[in-house]
Amino acid sequence: MERLEVRELNFYFGFSQILNNINFELKQNEIISIVGPSGGGKTTLLKLCAGLLDVTEGEIKNSFSSSSFAFQDARLLPWKTTIENIMLPIIAHTKYQQAYEEACQIALRFGLEGKDFIKYPKDLSGGMRQRVNFARALITKPKLLFLDEPFSALDIGLKRELQDFVLQSGEEFGTSVLFITHDLMEAIRLSDKILLLKSDPGEILKSYEITTPKQKRDDEFVFSKTKEFLDDSDVINTFEIKVR
Ligand SMILES: Nc1ncnc2c1ncn2[C@@H]1O[C@H](COP(=O)(O)OP(=O)(O)OP(=O)(O)O)[C@@H](O)[C@H]1O
Ligand SMILES: [Mg+2]
């Protein structure tokens, strides 16, 4: 079975410790979200898991056959159009026309319109750039997806649609997802497990399993679970929420 295992991971940038004793396991078909305060080390942890940074202490084992990453900042190539950016990961091993058609299909599915296909990143809105970034990560149908706040610049309608797309990818292709979000409701809607990462240094303070099947998580469920979270003293302390 494909899985990602993180064991006793410590990480430093120079002399400052960013992550301390991180342990978790992501299995096939699972979605794990990481929530925590800004600057706490979430992106760093995701990059380590994706092999984009070298582990200093501890171990990360990734046995998924393929993976892709949607970065927090969209990182599109400025000299390529929307469609050319989306095609990038498959262009080397797919015929141009096929790659082009696949990119158009996924772009349409993500709410981009024909007139946006030939635009360059500088002429797209922030939310559009995020959608191109997300489409580019999904075009390879990866077994493991690393998502760093992929929907933060989207309106609530689009956000909901793309969240559903993440869930569908799980059902259709068995995609597993390691997901960073600041949106607790999003984490509750999508995740099998939520890891609460405190900062200075980043440590997993708590791990919440959500066992209710994802298709049964209606708004009422999500709201009441969010309230439960916001009442949890660990969440209050981690985010330094002022209780009134
Ligand atoms: N290349 C780097 N060199 C030195 N320090 C870094 C580097 N990248 C990140 N850091 C530091 O590591 C810490 C964690 O950063 P990281 O980007 O992982 O936080 P984050 O939890 O993703 O925050 P946010 O929610 O704001 O995106 C921060 O203090 C940041 O300044
Ligand atoms: Mg980050």
CSV table of C-alpha atoms and ligand atoms in Angstrom, one decimal:
chain,number,residue,atom,x,y,z
A,1,MET,CA,0.0,0.0,0.0
A,2,GLU,CA,1.2,3.5,-0.9
A,3,ARG,CA,1.9,5.8,2.0
A,4,LEU,CA,3.8,8.8,3.3
A,5,GLU,CA,5.4,8.3,6.7
A,6,VAL,CA,7.0,11.1,8.8
A,7,ARG,CA,9.0,9.9,11.8
A,8,GLU,CA,10.7,12.0,14.5
A,9,LEU,CA,11.2,14.8,12.0
A,10,ASN,CA,13.2,17.9,13.2
A,11,PHE,CA,14.0,20.7,10.9
A,12,TYR,CA,16.2,23.8,11.2
A,13,PHE,CA,16.8,26.9,9.0
A,14,GLY,CA,20.3,27.8,10.2
A,15,PHE,CA,20.1,27.9,14.0
A,16,SER,CA,16.4,28.3,14.3
A,17,GLN,CA,14.3,25.2,14.8
A,18,ILE,CA,11.2,25.3,12.6
A,19,LEU,CA,9.8,21.8,13.3
A,20,ASN,CA,10.1,19.5,16.3
A,21,ASN,CA,9.4,15.8,16.5
A,22,ILE,CA,6.8,15.6,13.8
A,23,ASN,CA,5.2,12.2,13.4
A,24,PHE,CA,2.2,11.2,11.2
A,25,GLU,CA,1.3,8.8,8.4
A,26,LEU,CA,-0.8,9.5,5.3
A,27,LYS,CA,-2.4,6.4,3.7
A,28,GLN,CA,-3.9,5.8,0.3
A,29,ASN,CA,-7.2,7.6,-0.3
A,30,GLU,CA,-6.7,9.8,2.8
A,31,ILE,CA,-6.9,13.5,3.2
A,32,ILE,CA,-4.9,15.0,6.0
A,33,SER,CA,-5.1,18.8,6.7
A,34,ILE,CA,-2.6,20.8,8.6
A,35,VAL,CA,-3.8,23.9,10.4
A,36,GLY,CA,-1.9,26.3,12.5
A,37,PRO,CA,-0.8,29.9,13.0
A,38,SER,CA,1.0,31.8,10.2
A,39,GLY,CA,4.8,31.3,10.2
A,40,GLY,CA,4.4,28.0,12.2
A,41,GLY,CA,6.2,25.8,9.6
A,42,LYS,CA,3.3,24.3,7.6
A,43,THR,CA,4.8,25.2,4.2
A,44,THR,CA,8.2,24.0,5.3
A,45,LEU,CA,6.7,20.7,6.4
A,46,LEU,CA,4.9,20.2,3.1
A,47,LYS,CA,8.1,21.0,1.2
A,48,LEU,CA,10.0,18.4,3.3
A,49,CYS,CA,7.3,15.8,2.6
A,50,ALA,CA,7.5,16.6,-1.1
A,51,GLY,CA,11.3,16.2,-1.2
A,52,LEU,CA,11.8,19.9,-2.0
A,53,LEU,CA,13.8,20.5,1.2
A,54,ASP,CA,16.4,18.1,2.7
A,55,VAL,CA,15.5,16.4,6.0
A,56,THR,CA,17.9,17.4,8.7
A,57,GLU,CA,16.9,14.9,11.4
A,58,GLY,CA,14.3,12.1,11.4
A,59,GLU,CA,12.8,10.3,8.4
A,60,ILE,CA,10.3,10.8,5.6
A,61,LYS,CA,9.3,7.8,3.5
A,62,ASN,CA,7.1,8.3,0.5
A,63,SER,CA,6.0,5.3,-1.4
A,64,PHE,CA,3.4,7.0,-3.6
A,65,SER,CA,4.1,6.3,-7.3
A,66,SER,CA,3.5,9.9,-8.4
A,67,SER,CA,2.9,13.3,-6.7
A,68,SER,CA,2.4,17.0,-7.5
A,69,PHE,CA,2.5,20.2,-5.6
A,70,ALA,CA,0.3,23.3,-5.8
A,71,PHE,CA,2.4,26.1,-4.1
A,72,GLN,CA,0.9,28.8,-1.9
A,73,ASP,CA,2.0,31.5,-4.4
A,74,ALA,CA,0.9,30.3,-7.9
A,75,ARG,CA,4.4,30.3,-9.4
A,76,LEU,CA,3.2,30.4,-13.0
A,77,LEU,CA,5.6,31.0,-15.9
A,78,PRO,CA,5.0,34.6,-16.9
A,79,TRP,CA,5.8,34.0,-20.6
A,80,LYS,CA,3.3,31.2,-21.0
A,81,THR,CA,-0.4,31.5,-21.3
A,82,THR,CA,-3.0,29.9,-19.0
A,83,ILE,CA,-3.3,26.8,-21.1
A,84,GLU,CA,0.5,26.5,-21.7
A,85,ASN,CA,1.0,26.7,-17.9
A,86,ILE,CA,-1.5,24.0,-17.2
A,87,MET,CA,0.0,21.7,-19.9
A,88,LEU,CA,3.6,22.0,-18.5
A,89,PRO,CA,3.8,18.8,-16.4
A,90,ILE,CA,2.6,16.6,-19.3
A,91,ILE,CA,4.0,18.3,-22.4
A,92,ALA,CA,7.2,16.3,-22.4
A,93,HIS,CA,5.5,12.9,-22.7
A,94,THR,CA,2.1,13.8,-24.4
A,95,LYS,CA,1.4,14.8,-28.0
A,96,TYR,CA,0.8,18.6,-28.1
A,97,GLN,CA,-2.8,18.4,-29.3
A,98,GLN,CA,-3.8,15.9,-26.6
A,99,ALA,CA,-2.0,17.9,-23.9
A,100,TYR,CA,-3.8,21.0,-25.1
A,101,GLU,CA,-7.2,19.4,-25.0
A,102,GLU,CA,-6.6,17.9,-21.6
A,103,ALA,CA,-5.5,21.3,-20.3
A,104,CYS,CA,-8.6,23.0,-21.8
A,105,GLN,CA,-10.9,20.4,-20.2
A,106,ILE,CA,-9.5,20.9,-16.8
A,107,ALA,CA,-9.4,24.7,-17.1
A,108,LEU,CA,-13.1,24.7,-18.0
A,109,ARG,CA,-13.9,22.4,-15.1
A,110,PHE,CA,-12.2,24.9,-12.8
A,111,GLY,CA,-14.3,27.8,-14.0
A,112,LEU,CA,-11.8,29.4,-16.4
A,113,GLU,CA,-13.4,30.5,-19.7
A,114,GLY,CA,-12.1,30.3,-23.3
A,115,LYS,CA,-11.2,34.0,-23.3
A,116,ASP,CA,-8.8,33.4,-20.4
A,117,PHE,CA,-6.9,30.5,-22.1
A,118,ILE,CA,-4.6,32.8,-24.0
A,119,LYS,CA,-4.0,35.3,-21.2
A,120,TYR,CA,-0.7,35.6,-19.5
A,121,PRO,CA,-0.5,35.3,-15.7
A,122,LYS,CA,-0.1,39.1,-15.3
A,123,ASP,CA,-3.5,39.5,-16.9
A,124,LEU,CA,-5.3,37.0,-14.6
A,125,SER,CA,-6.9,37.8,-11.3
A,126,GLY,CA,-5.4,36.3,-8.1
A,127,GLY,CA,-8.2,33.7,-7.9
A,128,MET,CA,-7.7,32.8,-11.6
A,129,ARG,CA,-4.0,32.3,-11.1
A,130,GLN,CA,-4.8,30.0,-8.1
A,131,ARG,CA,-7.1,27.9,-10.3
A,132,VAL,CA,-4.4,27.6,-13.0
A,133,ASN,CA,-1.9,26.6,-10.3
A,134,PHE,CA,-4.3,23.9,-9.0
A,135,ALA,CA,-5.2,22.7,-12.5
A,136,ARG,CA,-1.5,22.3,-13.3
A,137,ALA,CA,-1.0,20.2,-10.2
A,138,LEU,CA,-4.0,18.0,-11.1
A,139,ILE,CA,-3.4,17.4,-14.8
A,140,THR,CA,-1.1,14.5,-14.1
A,141,LYS,CA,-3.7,12.7,-12.0
A,142,PRO,CA,-1.2,12.3,-9.2
A,143,LYS,CA,-1.5,9.6,-6.5
A,144,LEU,CA,-0.4,12.1,-3.9
A,145,LEU,CA,-1.2,15.8,-3.9
A,146,PHE,CA,0.5,18.5,-1.8
A,147,LEU,CA,-1.8,21.5,-1.6
A,148,ASP,CA,-0.6,24.7,0.2
A,149,GLU,CA,-3.7,26.9,0.7
A,150,PRO,CA,-4.9,26.3,-2.8
A,151,PHE,CA,-8.3,28.0,-2.4
A,152,SER,CA,-7.5,31.1,-0.2
A,153,ALA,CA,-8.1,33.6,-3.0
A,154,LEU,CA,-11.4,32.1,-4.3
A,155,ASP,CA,-15.0,33.2,-3.7
A,156,ILE,CA,-17.1,30.8,-1.6
A,157,GLY,CA,-18.9,29.3,-4.7
A,158,LEU,CA,-15.7,28.4,-6.5
A,159,LYS,CA,-14.1,27.3,-3.3
A,160,ARG,CA,-16.9,24.8,-2.7
A,161,GLU,CA,-16.7,23.5,-6.3
A,162,LEU,CA,-12.9,22.9,-6.1
A,163,GLN,CA,-13.3,21.3,-2.7
A,164,ASP,CA,-15.8,18.9,-4.3
A,165,PHE,CA,-13.2,18.3,-7.0
A,166,VAL,CA,-10.6,17.3,-4.4
A,167,LEU,CA,-13.1,14.8,-2.9
A,168,GLN,CA,-14.0,13.4,-6.3
A,169,SER,CA,-10.4,12.9,-7.2
A,170,GLY,CA,-10.1,10.9,-4.1
A,171,GLU,CA,-13.0,8.7,-5.1
A,172,GLU,CA,-12.1,8.4,-8.8
A,173,PHE,CA,-8.3,8.1,-8.8
A,174,GLY,CA,-7.7,7.2,-5.1
A,175,THR,CA,-5.7,10.4,-4.7
A,176,SER,CA,-4.3,11.1,-1.3
A,177,VAL,CA,-3.9,14.7,-0.2
A,178,LEU,CA,-1.7,16.6,2.3
A,179,PHE,CA,-3.5,19.9,2.6
A,180,ILE,CA,-2.7,23.1,4.3
A,181,THR,CA,-5.4,25.5,5.0
A,182,HIS,CA,-6.3,28.4,7.3
A,183,ASP,CA,-10.0,27.7,6.8
A,184,LEU,CA,-11.2,25.3,9.6
A,185,MET,CA,-14.5,24.7,7.8
A,186,GLU,CA,-12.6,23.6,4.7
A,187,ALA,CA,-10.5,21.3,6.8
A,188,ILE,CA,-13.5,19.8,8.4
A,189,ARG,CA,-15.3,19.3,5.1
A,190,LEU,CA,-12.4,17.6,3.4
A,191,SER,CA,-10.3,15.8,5.9
A,192,ASP,CA,-10.0,12.3,7.5
A,193,LYS,CA,-7.6,13.8,10.0
A,194,ILE,CA,-6.7,17.3,11.0
A,195,LEU,CA,-3.2,18.0,12.5
A,196,LEU,CA,-3.0,21.1,14.7
A,197,LEU,CA,0.5,22.6,14.4
A,198,LYS,CA,1.6,25.0,17.0
A,199,SER,CA,4.5,27.3,16.3
A,200,ASP,CA,8.0,28.1,17.7
A,201,PRO,CA,8.9,25.4,17.0
A,202,GLY,CA,6.3,23.7,14.9
A,203,GLU,CA,4.9,20.7,16.8
A,204,ILE,CA,1.8,18.6,16.3
A,205,LEU,CA,-0.2,19.5,19.4
A,206,LYS,CA,-3.2,17.4,18.5
A,207,SER,CA,-4.6,15.1,15.8
A,208,TYR,CA,-8.4,15.1,15.2
A,209,GLU,CA,-9.9,12.2,13.3
A,210,ILE,CA,-13.2,12.9,11.6
A,211,THR,CA,-14.9,9.7,11.0
A,212,THR,CA,-18.3,10.9,9.6
A,213,PRO,CA,-18.3,10.0,5.8
A,214,LYS,CA,-17.5,13.0,3.7
A,215,GLN,CA,-20.7,12.9,1.7
A,216,LYS,CA,-22.6,13.2,5.0
A,217,ARG,CA,-20.8,16.3,6.1
A,218,ASP,CA,-23.5,18.9,5.4
A,219,ASP,CA,-23.3,22.6,6.5
A,220,GLU,CA,-24.9,21.8,9.8
A,221,PHE,CA,-22.2,19.2,10.6
A,222,VAL,CA,-19.4,21.5,9.4
A,223,PHE,CA,-20.7,24.4,11.5
A,224,SER,CA,-21.1,22.4,14.7
A,225,LYS,CA,-17.7,20.7,14.3
A,226,THR,CA,-16.1,24.1,13.7
A,227,LYS,CA,-17.7,25.4,16.9
A,228,GLU,CA,-16.4,22.3,18.7
A,229,PHE,CA,-12.9,23.2,17.4
A,230,LEU,CA,-13.1,26.8,18.3
A,231,ASP,CA,-14.1,25.9,21.9
A,232,ASP,CA,-11.1,23.6,22.2
A,233,SER,CA,-8.5,25.1,24.6
A,234,ASP,CA,-5.6,23.8,22.4
A,235,VAL,CA,-7.1,25.6,19.4
A,236,ILE,CA,-7.7,28.8,21.4
A,237,ASN,CA,-4.1,28.8,22.7
A,238,THR,CA,-2.5,27.8,19.4
A,239,PHE,CA,-4.2,30.6,17.5
A,240,GLU,CA,-4.2,33.0,20.5
A,241,ILE,CA,-7.9,33.5,20.0
A,242,LYS,CA,-9.3,36.2,22.4
A,243,VAL,CA,-12.3,34.5,24.1
A,244,ARG,CA,-15.2,36.9,24.7
B,1,LIG,N1,14.3,29.6,3.2
B,1,LIG,C1,14.1,30.0,4.4
B,1,LIG,N2,15.2,30.4,5.1
B,1,LIG,C2,15.1,30.8,6.4
B,1,LIG,N3,13.9,30.8,7.1
B,1,LIG,C3,12.8,30.4,6.4
B,1,LIG,C4,12.8,30.0,5.1
B,1,LIG,N4,11.6,29.6,4.7
B,1,LIG,C5,10.8,29.8,5.7
B,1,LIG,N5,11.5,30.2,6.8
B,1,LIG,C6,11.0,30.5,8.1
B,1,LIG,O1,10.4,29.3,8.6
B,1,LIG,C7,9.3,29.6,9.4
B,1,LIG,C8,8.1,28.8,8.9
B,1,LIG,O2,7.7,29.3,7.6
B,1,LIG,P1,6.6,28.6,6.8
B,1,LIG,O3,6.5,29.2,5.5
B,1,LIG,O4,6.8,27.1,6.8
B,1,LIG,O5,5.3,28.9,7.7
B,1,LIG,P2,3.7,28.7,7.4
B,1,LIG,O6,3.2,27.9,8.6
B,1,LIG,O7,3.6,28.0,6.1
B,1,LIG,O8,3.1,30.2,7.4
B,1,LIG,P3,1.9,30.8,6.6
B,1,LIG,O9,0.6,30.2,7.2
B,1,LIG,O10,2.0,32.2,6.8
B,1,LIG,O11,2.0,30.4,5.1
B,1,LIG,C9,9.1,31.1,9.4
B,1,LIG,O12,9.7,31.7,10.5
B,1,LIG,C10,9.9,31.5,8.1
B,1,LIG,O13,10.4,32.8,8.3
B,2,MG,MG,2.7,28.7,4.3
